[in-house]
CSV table of C-alpha atoms in Angstrom, one decimal:
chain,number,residue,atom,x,y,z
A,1098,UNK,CA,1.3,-312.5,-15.7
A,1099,UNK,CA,4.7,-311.4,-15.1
A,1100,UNK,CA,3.8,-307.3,-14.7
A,1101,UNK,CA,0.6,-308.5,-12.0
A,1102,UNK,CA,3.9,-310.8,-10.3
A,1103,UNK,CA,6.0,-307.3,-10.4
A,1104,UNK,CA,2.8,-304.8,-9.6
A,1105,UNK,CA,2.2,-306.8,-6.1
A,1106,UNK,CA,6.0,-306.8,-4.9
A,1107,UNK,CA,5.8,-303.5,-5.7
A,1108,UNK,CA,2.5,-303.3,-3.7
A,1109,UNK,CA,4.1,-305.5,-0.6
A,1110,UNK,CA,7.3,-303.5,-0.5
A,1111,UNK,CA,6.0,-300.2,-0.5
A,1112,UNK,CA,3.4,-301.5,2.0
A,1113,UNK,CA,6.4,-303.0,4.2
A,1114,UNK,CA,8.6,-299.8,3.8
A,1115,UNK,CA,5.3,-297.7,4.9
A,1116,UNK,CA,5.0,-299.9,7.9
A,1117,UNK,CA,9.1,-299.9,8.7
A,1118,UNK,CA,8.8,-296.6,8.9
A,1119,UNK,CA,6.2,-296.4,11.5
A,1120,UNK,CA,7.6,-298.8,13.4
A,1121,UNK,CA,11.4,-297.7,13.7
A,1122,UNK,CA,9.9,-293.8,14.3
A,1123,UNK,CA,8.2,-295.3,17.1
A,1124,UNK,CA,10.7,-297.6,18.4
A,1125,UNK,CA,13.2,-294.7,18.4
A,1126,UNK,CA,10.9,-292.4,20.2
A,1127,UNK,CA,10.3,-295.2,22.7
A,1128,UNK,CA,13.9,-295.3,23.4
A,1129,UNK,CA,14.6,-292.0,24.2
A,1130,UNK,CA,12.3,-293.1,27.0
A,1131,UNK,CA,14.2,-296.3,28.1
A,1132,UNK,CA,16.7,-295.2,30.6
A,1133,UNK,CA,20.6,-295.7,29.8
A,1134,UNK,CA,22.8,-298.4,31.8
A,1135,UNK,CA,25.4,-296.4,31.7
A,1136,UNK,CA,24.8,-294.2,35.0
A,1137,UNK,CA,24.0,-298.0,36.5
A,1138,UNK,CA,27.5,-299.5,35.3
A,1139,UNK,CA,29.0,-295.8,36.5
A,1140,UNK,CA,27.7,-296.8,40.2
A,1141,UNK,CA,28.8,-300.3,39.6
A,1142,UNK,CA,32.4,-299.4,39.0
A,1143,UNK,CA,32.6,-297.0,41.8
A,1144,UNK,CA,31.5,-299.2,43.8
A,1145,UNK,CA,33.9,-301.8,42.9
A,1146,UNK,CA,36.4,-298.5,43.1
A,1147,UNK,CA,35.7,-298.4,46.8
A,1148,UNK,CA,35.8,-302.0,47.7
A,1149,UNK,CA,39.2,-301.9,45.7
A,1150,UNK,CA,40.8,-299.5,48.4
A,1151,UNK,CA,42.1,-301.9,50.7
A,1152,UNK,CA,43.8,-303.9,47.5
A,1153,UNK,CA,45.8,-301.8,45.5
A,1154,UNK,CA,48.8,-299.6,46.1
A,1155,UNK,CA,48.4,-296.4,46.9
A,1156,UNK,CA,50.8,-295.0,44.4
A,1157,UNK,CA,48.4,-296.4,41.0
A,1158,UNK,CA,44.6,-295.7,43.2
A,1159,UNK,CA,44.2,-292.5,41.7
A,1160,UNK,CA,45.5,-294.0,38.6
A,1161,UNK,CA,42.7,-297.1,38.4
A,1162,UNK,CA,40.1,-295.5,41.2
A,1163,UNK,CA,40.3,-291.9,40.8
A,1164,UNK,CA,40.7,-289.6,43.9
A,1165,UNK,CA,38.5,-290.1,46.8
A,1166,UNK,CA,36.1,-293.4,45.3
A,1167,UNK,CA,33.9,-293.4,48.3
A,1168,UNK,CA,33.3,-289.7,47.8
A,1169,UNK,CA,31.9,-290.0,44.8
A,1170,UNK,CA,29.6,-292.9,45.3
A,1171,UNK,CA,28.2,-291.1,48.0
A,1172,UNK,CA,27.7,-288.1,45.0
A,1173,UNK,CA,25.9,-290.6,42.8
A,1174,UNK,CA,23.9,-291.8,45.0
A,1175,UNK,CA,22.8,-288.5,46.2
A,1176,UNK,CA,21.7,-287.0,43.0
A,1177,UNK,CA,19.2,-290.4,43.0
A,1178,UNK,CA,15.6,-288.9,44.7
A,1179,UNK,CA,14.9,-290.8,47.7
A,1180,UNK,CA,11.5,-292.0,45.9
A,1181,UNK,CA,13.2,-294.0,43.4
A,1182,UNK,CA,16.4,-295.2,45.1
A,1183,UNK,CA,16.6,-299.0,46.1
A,1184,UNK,CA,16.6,-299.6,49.7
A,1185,UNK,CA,20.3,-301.1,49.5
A,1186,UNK,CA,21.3,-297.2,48.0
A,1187,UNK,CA,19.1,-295.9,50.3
A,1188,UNK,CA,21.0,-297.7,53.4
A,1189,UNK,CA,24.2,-297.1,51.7
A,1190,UNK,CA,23.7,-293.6,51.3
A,1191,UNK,CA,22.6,-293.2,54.7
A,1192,UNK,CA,25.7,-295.2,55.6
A,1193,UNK,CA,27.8,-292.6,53.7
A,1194,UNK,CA,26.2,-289.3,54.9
A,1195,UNK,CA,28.0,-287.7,57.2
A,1196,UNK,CA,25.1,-285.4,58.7
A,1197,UNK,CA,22.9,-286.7,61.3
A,1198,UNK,CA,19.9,-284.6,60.1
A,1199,UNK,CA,20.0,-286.1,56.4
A,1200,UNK,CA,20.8,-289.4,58.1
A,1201,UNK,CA,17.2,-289.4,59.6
A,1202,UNK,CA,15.7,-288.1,56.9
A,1203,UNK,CA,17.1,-291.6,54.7
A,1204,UNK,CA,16.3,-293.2,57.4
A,1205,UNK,CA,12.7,-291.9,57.8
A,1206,UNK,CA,11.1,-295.4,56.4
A,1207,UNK,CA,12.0,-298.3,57.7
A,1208,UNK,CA,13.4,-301.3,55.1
A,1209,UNK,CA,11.4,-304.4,54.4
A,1210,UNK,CA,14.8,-306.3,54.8
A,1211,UNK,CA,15.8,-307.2,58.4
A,1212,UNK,CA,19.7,-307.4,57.8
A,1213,UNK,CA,18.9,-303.8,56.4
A,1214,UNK,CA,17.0,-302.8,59.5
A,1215,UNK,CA,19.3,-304.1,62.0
A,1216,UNK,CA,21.9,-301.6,60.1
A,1217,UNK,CA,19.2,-298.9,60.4
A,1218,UNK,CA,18.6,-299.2,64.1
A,1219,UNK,CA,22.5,-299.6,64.8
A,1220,UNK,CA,22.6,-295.8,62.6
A,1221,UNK,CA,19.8,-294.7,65.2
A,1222,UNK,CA,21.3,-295.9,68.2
A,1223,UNK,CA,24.8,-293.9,67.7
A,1224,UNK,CA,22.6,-290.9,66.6
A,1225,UNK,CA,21.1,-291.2,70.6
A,1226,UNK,CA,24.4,-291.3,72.0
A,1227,UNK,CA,24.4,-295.1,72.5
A,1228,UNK,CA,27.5,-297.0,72.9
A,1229,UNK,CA,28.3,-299.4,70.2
A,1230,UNK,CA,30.5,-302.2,71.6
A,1231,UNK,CA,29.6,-304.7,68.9
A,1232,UNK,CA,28.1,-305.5,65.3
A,1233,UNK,CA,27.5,-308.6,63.5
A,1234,UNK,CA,29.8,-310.6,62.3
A,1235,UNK,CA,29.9,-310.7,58.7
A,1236,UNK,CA,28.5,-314.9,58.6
A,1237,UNK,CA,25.4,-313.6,60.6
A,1238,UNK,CA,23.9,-310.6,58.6
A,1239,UNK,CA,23.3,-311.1,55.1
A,1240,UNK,CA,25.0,-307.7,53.8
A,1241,UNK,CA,26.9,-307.9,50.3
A,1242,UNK,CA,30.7,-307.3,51.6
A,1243,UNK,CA,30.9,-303.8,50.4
A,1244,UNK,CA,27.7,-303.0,52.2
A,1245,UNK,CA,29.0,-304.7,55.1
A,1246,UNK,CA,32.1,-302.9,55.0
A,1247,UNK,CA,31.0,-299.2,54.9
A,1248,UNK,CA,28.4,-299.8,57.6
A,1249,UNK,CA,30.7,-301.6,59.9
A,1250,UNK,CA,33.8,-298.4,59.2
A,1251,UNK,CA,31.2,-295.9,59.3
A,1252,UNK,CA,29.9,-297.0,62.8
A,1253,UNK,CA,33.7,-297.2,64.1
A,1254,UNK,CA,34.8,-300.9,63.9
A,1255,UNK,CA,38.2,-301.5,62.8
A,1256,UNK,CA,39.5,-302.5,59.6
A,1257,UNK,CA,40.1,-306.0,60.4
A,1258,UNK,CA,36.4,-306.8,61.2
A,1259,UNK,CA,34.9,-304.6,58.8
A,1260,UNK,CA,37.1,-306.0,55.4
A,1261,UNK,CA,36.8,-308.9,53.6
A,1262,UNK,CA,39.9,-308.8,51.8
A,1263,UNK,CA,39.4,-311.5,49.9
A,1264,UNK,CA,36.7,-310.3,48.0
A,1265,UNK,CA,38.2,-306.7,48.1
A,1266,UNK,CA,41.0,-308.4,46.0
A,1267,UNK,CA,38.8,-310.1,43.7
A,1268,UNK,CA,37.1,-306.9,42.6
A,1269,UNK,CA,40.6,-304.8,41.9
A,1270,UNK,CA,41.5,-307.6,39.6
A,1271,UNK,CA,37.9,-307.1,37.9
A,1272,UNK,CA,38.6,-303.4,37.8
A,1273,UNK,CA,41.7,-303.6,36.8
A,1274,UNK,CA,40.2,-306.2,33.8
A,1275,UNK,CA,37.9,-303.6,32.6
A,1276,UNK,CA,39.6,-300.0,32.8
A,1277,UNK,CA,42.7,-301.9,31.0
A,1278,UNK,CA,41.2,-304.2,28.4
A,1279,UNK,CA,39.4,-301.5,26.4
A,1280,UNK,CA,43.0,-299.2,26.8
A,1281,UNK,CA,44.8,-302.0,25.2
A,1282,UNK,CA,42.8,-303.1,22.6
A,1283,UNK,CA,42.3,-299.6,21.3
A,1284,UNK,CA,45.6,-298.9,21.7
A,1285,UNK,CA,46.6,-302.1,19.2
A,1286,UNK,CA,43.5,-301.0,17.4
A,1287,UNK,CA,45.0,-297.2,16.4
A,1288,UNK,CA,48.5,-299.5,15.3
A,1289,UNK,CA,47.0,-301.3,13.0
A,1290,UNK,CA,45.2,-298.4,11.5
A,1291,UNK,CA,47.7,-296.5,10.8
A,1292,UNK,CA,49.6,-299.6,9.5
A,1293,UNK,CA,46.7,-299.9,6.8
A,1294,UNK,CA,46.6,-296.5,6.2
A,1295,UNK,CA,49.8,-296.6,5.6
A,1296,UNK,CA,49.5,-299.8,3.1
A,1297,UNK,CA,46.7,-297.5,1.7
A,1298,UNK,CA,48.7,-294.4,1.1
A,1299,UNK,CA,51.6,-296.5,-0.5
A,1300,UNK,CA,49.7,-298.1,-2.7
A,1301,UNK,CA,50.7,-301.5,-1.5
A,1302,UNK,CA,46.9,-302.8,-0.5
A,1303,UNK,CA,46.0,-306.2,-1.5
A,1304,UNK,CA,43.2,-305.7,-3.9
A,1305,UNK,CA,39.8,-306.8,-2.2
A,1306,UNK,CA,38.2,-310.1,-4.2
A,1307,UNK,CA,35.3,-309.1,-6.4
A,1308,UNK,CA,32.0,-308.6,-4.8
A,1309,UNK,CA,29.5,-311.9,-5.5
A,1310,UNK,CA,26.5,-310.7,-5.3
A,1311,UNK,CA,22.8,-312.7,-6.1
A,1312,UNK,CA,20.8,-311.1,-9.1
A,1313,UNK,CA,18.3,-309.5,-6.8
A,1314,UNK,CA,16.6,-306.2,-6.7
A,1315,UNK,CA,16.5,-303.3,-4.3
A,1316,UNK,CA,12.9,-304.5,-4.2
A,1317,UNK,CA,14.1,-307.8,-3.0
A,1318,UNK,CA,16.1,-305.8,-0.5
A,1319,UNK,CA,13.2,-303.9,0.4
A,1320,UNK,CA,10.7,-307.0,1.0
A,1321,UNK,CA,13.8,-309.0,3.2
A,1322,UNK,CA,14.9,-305.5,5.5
A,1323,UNK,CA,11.2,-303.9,5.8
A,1324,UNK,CA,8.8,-306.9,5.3
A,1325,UNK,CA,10.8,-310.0,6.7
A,1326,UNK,CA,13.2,-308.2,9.4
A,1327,UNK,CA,11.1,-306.0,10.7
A,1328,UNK,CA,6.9,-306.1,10.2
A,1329,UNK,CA,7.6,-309.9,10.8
A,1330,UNK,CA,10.7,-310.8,12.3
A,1331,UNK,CA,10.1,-307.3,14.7
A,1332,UNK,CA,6.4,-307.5,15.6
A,1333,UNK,CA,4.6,-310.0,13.8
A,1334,UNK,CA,6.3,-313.3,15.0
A,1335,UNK,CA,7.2,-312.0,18.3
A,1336,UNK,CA,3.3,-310.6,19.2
A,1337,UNK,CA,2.1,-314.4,18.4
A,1338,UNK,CA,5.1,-316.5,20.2
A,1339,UNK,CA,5.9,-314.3,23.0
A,1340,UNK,CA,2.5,-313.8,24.7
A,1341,UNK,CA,2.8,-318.0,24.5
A,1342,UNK,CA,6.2,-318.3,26.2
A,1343,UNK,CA,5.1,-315.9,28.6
A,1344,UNK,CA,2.1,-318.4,30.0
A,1345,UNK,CA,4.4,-321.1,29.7
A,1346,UNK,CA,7.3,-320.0,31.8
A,1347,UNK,CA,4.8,-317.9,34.3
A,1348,UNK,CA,5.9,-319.8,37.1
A,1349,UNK,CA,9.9,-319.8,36.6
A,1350,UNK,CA,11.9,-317.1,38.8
A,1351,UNK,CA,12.4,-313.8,36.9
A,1352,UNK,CA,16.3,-313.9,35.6
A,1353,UNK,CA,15.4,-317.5,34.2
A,1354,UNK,CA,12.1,-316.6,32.6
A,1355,UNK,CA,13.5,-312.8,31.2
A,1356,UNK,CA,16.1,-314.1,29.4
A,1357,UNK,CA,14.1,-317.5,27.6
A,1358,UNK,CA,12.0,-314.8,26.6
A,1359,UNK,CA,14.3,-313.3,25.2
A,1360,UNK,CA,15.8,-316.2,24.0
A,1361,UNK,CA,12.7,-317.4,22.0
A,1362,UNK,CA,11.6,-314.3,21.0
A,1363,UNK,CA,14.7,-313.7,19.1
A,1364,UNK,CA,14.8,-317.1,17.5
A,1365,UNK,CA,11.1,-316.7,16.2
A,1366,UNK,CA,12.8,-313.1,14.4
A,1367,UNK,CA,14.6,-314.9,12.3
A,1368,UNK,CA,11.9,-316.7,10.8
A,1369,UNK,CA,10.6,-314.7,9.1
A,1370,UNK,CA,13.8,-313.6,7.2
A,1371,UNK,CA,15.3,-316.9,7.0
A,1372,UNK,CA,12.4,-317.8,5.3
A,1373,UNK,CA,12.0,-314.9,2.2
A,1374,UNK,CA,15.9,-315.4,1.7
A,1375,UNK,CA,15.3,-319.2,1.4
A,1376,UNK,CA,12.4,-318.2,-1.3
A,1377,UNK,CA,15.0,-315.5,-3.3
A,1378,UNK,CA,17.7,-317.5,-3.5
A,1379,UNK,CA,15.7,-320.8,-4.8
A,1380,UNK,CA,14.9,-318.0,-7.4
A,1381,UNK,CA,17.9,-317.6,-9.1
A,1382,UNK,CA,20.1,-319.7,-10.5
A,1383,UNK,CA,23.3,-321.8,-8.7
A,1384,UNK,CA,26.0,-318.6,-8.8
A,1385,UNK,CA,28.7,-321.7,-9.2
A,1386,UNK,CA,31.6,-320.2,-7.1
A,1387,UNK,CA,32.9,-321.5,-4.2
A,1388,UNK,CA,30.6,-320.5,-0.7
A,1389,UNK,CA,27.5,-319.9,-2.7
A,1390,UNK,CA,25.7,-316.6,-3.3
A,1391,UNK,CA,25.9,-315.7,0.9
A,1392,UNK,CA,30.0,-316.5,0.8
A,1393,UNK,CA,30.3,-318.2,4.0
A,1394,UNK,CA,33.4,-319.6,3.2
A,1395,UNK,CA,34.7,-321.3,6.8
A,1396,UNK,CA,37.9,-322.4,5.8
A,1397,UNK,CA,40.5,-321.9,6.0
A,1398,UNK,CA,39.6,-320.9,9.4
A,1399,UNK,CA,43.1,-319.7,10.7
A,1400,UNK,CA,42.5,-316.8,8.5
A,1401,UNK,CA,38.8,-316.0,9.3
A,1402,UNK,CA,39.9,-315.9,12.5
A,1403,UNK,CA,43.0,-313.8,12.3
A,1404,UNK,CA,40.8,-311.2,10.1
A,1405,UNK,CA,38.3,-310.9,12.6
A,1406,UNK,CA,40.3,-310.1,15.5
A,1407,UNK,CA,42.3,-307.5,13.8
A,1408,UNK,CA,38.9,-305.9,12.0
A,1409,UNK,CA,37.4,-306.0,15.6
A,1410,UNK,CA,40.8,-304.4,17.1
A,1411,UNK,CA,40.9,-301.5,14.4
A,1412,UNK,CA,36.9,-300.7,15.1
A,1413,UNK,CA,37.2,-300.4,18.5
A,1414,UNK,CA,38.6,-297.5,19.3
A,1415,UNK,CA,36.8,-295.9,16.5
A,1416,UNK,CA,33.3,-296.9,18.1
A,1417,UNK,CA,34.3,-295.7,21.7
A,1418,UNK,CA,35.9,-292.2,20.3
A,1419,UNK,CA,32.1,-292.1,18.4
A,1420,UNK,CA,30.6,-292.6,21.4
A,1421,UNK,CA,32.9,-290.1,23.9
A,1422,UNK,CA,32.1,-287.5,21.5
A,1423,UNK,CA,28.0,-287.8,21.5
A,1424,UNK,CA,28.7,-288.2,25.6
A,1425,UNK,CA,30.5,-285.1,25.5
A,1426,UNK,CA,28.5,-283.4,22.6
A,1427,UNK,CA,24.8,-284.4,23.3
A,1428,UNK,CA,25.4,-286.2,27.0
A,1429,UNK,CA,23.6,-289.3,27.4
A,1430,UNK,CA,21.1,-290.1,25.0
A,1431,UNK,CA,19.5,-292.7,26.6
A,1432,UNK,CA,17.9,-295.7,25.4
A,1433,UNK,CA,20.5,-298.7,26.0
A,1434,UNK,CA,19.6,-302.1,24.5
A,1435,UNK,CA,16.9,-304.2,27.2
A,1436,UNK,CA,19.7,-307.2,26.9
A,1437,UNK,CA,22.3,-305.1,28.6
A,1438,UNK,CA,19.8,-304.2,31.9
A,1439,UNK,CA,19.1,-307.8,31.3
A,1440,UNK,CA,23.0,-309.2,31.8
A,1441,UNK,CA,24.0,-306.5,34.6
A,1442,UNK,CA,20.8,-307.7,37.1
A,1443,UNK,CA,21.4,-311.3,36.3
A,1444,UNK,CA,23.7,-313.3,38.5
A,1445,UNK,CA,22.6,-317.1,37.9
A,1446,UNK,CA,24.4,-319.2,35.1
A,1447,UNK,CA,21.5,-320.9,33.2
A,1448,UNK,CA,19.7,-317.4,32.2
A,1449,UNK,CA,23.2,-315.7,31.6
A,1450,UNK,CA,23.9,-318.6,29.5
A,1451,UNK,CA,20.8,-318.3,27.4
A,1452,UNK,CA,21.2,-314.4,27.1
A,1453,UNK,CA,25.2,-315.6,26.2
A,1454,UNK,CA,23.6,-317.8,22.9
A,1455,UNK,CA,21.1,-315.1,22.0
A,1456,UNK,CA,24.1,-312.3,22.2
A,1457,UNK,CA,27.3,-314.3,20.7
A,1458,UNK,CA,25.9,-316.6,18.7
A,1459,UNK,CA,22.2,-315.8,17.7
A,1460,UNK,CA,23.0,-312.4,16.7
A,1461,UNK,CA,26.4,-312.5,15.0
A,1462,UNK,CA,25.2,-315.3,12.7
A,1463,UNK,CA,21.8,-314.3,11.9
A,1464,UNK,CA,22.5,-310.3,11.9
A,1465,UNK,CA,25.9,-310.8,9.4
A,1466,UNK,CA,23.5,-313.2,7.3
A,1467,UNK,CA,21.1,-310.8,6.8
A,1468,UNK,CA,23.2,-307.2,6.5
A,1469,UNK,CA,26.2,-308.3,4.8
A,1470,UNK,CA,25.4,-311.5,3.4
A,1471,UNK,CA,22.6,-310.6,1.1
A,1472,UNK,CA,22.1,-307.0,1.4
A,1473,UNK,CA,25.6,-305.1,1.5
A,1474,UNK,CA,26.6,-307.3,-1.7
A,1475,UNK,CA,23.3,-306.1,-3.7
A,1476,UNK,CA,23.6,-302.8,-2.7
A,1477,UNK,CA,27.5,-302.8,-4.1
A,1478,UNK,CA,26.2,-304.3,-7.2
A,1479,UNK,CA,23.6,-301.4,-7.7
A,1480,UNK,CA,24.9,-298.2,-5.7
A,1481,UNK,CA,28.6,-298.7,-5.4
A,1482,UNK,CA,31.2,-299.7,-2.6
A,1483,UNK,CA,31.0,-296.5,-0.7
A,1484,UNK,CA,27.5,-295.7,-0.5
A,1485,UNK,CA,26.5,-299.8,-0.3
A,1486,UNK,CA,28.6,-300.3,3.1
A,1487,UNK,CA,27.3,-296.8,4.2
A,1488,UNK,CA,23.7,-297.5,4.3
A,1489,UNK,CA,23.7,-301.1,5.4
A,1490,UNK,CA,25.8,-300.0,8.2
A,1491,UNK,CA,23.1,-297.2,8.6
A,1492,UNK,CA,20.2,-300.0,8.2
A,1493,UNK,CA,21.9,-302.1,10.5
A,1494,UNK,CA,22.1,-299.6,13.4
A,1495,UNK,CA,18.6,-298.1,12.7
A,1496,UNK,CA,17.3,-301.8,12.8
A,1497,UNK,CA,18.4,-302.0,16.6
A,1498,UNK,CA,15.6,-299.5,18.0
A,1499,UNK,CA,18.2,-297.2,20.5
A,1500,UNK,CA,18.7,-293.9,19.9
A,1501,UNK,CA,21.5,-294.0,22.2
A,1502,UNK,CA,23.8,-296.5,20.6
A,1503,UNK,CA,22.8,-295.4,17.1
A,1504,UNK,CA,26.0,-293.7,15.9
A,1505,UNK,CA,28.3,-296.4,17.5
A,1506,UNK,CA,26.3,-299.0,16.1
A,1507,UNK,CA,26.3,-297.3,12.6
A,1508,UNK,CA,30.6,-297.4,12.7
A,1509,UNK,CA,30.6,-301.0,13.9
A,1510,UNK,CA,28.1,-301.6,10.7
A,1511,UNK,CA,30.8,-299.9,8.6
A,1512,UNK,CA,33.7,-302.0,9.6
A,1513,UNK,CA,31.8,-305.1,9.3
A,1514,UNK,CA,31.3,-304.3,5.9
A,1515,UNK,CA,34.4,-303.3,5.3
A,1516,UNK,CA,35.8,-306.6,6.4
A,1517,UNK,CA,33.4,-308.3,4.1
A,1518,UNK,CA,34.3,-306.6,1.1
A,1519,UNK,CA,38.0,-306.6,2.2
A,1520,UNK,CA,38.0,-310.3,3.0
A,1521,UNK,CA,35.2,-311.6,0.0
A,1522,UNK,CA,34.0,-313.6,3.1
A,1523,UNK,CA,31.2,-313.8,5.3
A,1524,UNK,CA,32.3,-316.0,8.0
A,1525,UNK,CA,34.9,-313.5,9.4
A,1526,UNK,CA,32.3,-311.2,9.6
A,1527,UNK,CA,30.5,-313.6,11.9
A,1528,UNK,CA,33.1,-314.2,14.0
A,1529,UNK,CA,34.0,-310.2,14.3
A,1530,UNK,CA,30.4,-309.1,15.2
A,1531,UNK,CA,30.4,-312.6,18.4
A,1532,UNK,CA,33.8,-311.0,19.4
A,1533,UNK,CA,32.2,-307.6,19.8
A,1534,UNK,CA,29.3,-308.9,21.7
A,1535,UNK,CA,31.3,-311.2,23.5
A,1536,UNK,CA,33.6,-308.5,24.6
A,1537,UNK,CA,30.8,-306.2,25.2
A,1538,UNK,CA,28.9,-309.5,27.6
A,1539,UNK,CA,31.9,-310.3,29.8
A,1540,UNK,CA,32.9,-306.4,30.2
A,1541,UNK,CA,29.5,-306.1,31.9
A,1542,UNK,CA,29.8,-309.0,33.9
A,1543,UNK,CA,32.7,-307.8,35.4
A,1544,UNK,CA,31.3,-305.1,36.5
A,1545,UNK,CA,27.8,-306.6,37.9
């Protein structure tokens, strides 16, 4: 009875790891397809570059800005082909172009958008030699203020019509926020690493607490990733609830109704997992030390707390140097994560709130439950340390579908399991992996 119990997890696990393998090859492919955010959050910061101008010193704008900001968002903008740009690029490209000839050529279709048009025939009327003695003031055209701004200087207003300095401010201090925060937390990041290497070299390393791990198999490991994670917590859940949510929330404006989706189709992922650990941890017997077989171990929290910063610190600047080099090697691979379009075109609280649960909260918890609270432990227990934290880190990036953030992901998956084995907890691990994401959230916020 026992071999027929073995012979169909065999059966189910080699079926799942079949079916795993389909489905990440074809999620992969399909992201090389998916276009990166990056190029969007490029035009983003530039254009908060420009707007920043008026605000900062002109001894630190080349510094923080670069030289000539408004230069190159007129380059980005121009390498966009005219059938895909938006019409706001499209007016602020014709705003920026200094040739009449390519003006009228932007400006060939007019723009569904009557503050947009108004702009356009003001464009057209200096192009016929028309004498511009006024333009609207900015409470009576609905222009965003760096819109505004540029149309207003380019058609020869002065600088005290044309600037609002107020929000001119607000988006230097945002700049400011996001060129400096990743400087200084990778420069604190490359301390404390070479303060630990340093330990390390000395021989002066606490020795890490012994790795608890449940008496499962790599079977079990396979049925959890491949059948639980990913045929499904990956497709089968979400084909069945989504499509549901979907009718539900058909009528509710786009951000709102994106990001519940989201929302809900994450929560029904973890079902499935959730559920087979539930089912191989009632298995086995009661491991009898403190936090249990998954080693949650809150308290004392001070110290979680203190570890996860400082793991998060240290991986930093070893995920942003992985993914300069694959810039610079490969260029831009494309395929960004849905969530981070998602965040960048969504400007109401209540769906930036739910993507804010799904991405530093959902994800930490669930993700560290899964990759190093059951598998990195088994995989210590049967291949080793080394090759254990190697591929779950590999599992864990592989398990996200994006080519693009592949090799980053894969060195944030080692330093989570690193601080697992390092700290013999799982909660720090937790809180690490919410940091990153939360970091990650509010860097893109401050630049939509």
């Amino acid at each position: 009875m026992r071999q027929a119990k073995t012979g169909w997890k065999w059966a189910i696990a080699l079926f799942s790891l079949l079916l795993t393998f389909l489905i990440w090859r074809q999620g992969l492919q399909e992201s090389f397809e998916r276009p990166s955010v990056a190029p969007k959050i490029s035009l983003m910061q530039t254009e908060m570059a420009v707007s920043a101008t008026s605000s900062l010193p002109e001894t630190i704008q080349d510094v923080f800005l670069g030289s000539a900001p408004q230069k190159k968002l007129y380059q980005a903008l121009s390498v966009i082909p005219l059938e895909q740009i938006e019409d706001r690029q499209r007016l602020l490209l014709a705003v920026l172009e200094e040739s009449e000839n390519e003006q009228e050529l932007i400006l060939k279709n007019g723009f569904n958008d009557k503050n947009f048009e108004t702009v356009r025939s003001y464009i057209l009327d200096r192009q016929e030699g028309k004498e511009l003695n006024t333009f609207p003031d900015f409470d009576e055209i609905e222009l965003d203020p760096l819109l505004y701004q540029v149309s207003c200087s380019a058609l020869g207003f002065s600088d005290q019509k044309c600037i609002n300095q107020k929000y001119n401010s607000r988006c230097a201090i945002r700049l400011l926020i996001s060129q400096l925060l990743p400087f200084f937390t990778s420069f604190i990041g490359v301390v404390l690493l070479i303060r630990y290497a340093l330990i390390f070299l000395r021989k002066k390393n606490t020795p890490w607490p012994e790795v608890i791990a449940p008496p499962l198999s790599l079977i079990d490991m396979v049925l959890l990733i491949s059948g639980g994670f990913v045929v499904i917590g990956e497709v089968v859940f979400p084909a069945l609830i989504v499509p549901t949510t979907d009718l539900l929330f058909n009528n509710l404006a786009s951000p709102l109704k994106e990001s519940l989706r989201v929302f809900i189709g994450y929560c029904s992922m973890t079902i499935g997992p959730l559920f087979i650990i539930r089912y191989q941890l009632m298995g086995v017997v009661s491991s009898g030390v403190d936090g249990g077989w998954l080693q949650w171990k809150i308290k004392p929290i001070k110290e979680g707390l203190f570890k996860s910063i400082s793991g998060w610190l240290m991986v930093m600047p070893l995920v942003l140097l992985v993914g300069w080099l694959m810039n610079e090697i490969i260029g831009d691979q494309g395929g960004s994560n849905p969530l981070l379009e998602l965040v960048l075109g969504s400007d109401e609280f209540i769906p930036l709130l739910f993507l804010l649960i799904t991405t530093v909260v959902l994800a930490p918890v669930f993700e560290e439950l899964v990759f190093r609270g059951i598998l990195l432990p088994v995989l210590v227990s049967k291949v080793g340390k080394i090759s254990g934290v190697l591929f779950s880190a590999l599992i864990f990036a592989l398990a996200h579908l994006s080519i693009g953030e592949l090799p980053p992901l894969f060195v944030l998956g080692i330093g989570l399991g690193l601080m697992r084995l390092s700290s013999g907890r799982l909660f720090p691990c937790a809180l690490m992996h919410s940091l990153w994401n939360g970091v990650t959230f509010i860097s893109l916020l401050l630049v939509a």
